[in-house]
Short mmCIF file of C-alpha atoms in Angstrom, two decimals:
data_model
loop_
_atom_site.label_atom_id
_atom_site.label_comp_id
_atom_site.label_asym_id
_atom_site.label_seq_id
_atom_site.Cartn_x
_atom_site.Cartn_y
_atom_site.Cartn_z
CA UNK A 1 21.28 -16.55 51.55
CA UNK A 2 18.50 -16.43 49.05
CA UNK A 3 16.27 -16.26 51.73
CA UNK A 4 17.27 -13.23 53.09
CA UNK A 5 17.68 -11.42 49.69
CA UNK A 6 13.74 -12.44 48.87
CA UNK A 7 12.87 -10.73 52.60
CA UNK A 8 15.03 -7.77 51.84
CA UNK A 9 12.97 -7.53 48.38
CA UNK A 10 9.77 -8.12 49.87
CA UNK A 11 9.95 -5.64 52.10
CA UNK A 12 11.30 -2.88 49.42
CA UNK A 13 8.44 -4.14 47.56
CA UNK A 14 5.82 -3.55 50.05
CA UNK A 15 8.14 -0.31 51.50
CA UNK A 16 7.45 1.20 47.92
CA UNK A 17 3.74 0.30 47.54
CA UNK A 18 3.32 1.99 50.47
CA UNK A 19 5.37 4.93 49.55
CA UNK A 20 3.40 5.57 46.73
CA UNK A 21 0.47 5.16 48.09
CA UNK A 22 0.58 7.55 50.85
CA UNK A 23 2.50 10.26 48.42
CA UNK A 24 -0.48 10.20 45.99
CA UNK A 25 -2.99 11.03 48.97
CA UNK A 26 -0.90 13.91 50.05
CA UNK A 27 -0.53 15.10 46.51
CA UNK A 28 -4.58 14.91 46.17
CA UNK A 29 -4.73 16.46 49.81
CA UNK A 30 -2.55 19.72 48.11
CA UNK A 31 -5.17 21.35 46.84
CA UNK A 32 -5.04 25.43 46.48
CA UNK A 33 -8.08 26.47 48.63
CA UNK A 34 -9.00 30.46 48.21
CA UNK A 35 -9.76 31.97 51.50
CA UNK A 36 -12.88 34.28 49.84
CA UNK A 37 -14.43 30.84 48.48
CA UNK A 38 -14.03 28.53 51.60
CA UNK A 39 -16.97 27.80 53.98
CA UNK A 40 -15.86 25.71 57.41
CA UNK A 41 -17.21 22.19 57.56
CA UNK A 42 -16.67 21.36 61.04
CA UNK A 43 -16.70 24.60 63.07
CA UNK A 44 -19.08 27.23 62.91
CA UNK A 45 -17.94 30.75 61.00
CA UNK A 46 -17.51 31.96 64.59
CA UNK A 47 -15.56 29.29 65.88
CA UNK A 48 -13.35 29.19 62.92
CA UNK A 49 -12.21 32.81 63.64
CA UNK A 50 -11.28 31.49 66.88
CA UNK A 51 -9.42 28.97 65.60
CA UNK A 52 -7.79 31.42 63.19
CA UNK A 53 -6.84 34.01 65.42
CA UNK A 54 -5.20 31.00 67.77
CA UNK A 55 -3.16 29.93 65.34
CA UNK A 56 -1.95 33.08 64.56
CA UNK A 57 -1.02 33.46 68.24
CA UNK A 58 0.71 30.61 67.90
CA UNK A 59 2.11 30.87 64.73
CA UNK A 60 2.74 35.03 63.99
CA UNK A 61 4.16 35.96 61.10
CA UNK A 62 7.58 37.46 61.02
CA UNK A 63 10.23 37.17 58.71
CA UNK A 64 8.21 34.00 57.40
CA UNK A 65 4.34 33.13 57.15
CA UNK A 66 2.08 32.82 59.96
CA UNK A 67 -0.75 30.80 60.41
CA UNK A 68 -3.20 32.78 58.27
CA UNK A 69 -0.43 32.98 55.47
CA UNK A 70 -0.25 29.37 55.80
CA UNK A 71 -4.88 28.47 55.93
CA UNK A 72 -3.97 26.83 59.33
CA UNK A 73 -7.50 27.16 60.52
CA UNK A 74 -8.64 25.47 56.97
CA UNK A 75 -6.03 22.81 57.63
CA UNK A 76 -7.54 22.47 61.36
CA UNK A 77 -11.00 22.61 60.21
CA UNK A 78 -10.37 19.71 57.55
CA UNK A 79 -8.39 17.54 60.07
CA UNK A 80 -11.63 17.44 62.25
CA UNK A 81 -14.39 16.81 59.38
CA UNK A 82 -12.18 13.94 58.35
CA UNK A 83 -11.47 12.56 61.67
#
């Protein structure tokens, strides 16, 4: 039985570390980035229109934000750089 109980702690242990972990790169990745201020790093000023205005197909506003509301196409445009 003790066994079992050290596994089950273990893996909270490691479950936690994790946790944490991953939480304090999303906090870090939750930065306010002003529109005005923001140059693209992957796409081109042209193709990051593009990207904007298909996201805002996509995702229109209505009774909640759309993609523009939301820096999508910043979003997009730093998923790319980074991977």
């Amino acid at each position: 039985m003790e066994r079992r109980k050290a596994i089950k702690n273990t893996a909270l242990f490691i479950g936690a570390t994790l946790s944490s972990s991953a939480l304090g790169g999303l906090l870090q990745s939750c930065q306010r980035q002003d529109r005005l201020s923001w140059t693209p790093l992957f796409f081109r000023e042209d193709q990051s229109l593009v990207v904007s205005e298909l996201a805002e197909t996509i995702l229109p506003k209505t009774e909640t934000p759309g993609a523009k509301d939301l820096k999508v196409d910043i979003f997009v445009d730093l998923m790319f750089k980074k991977y």
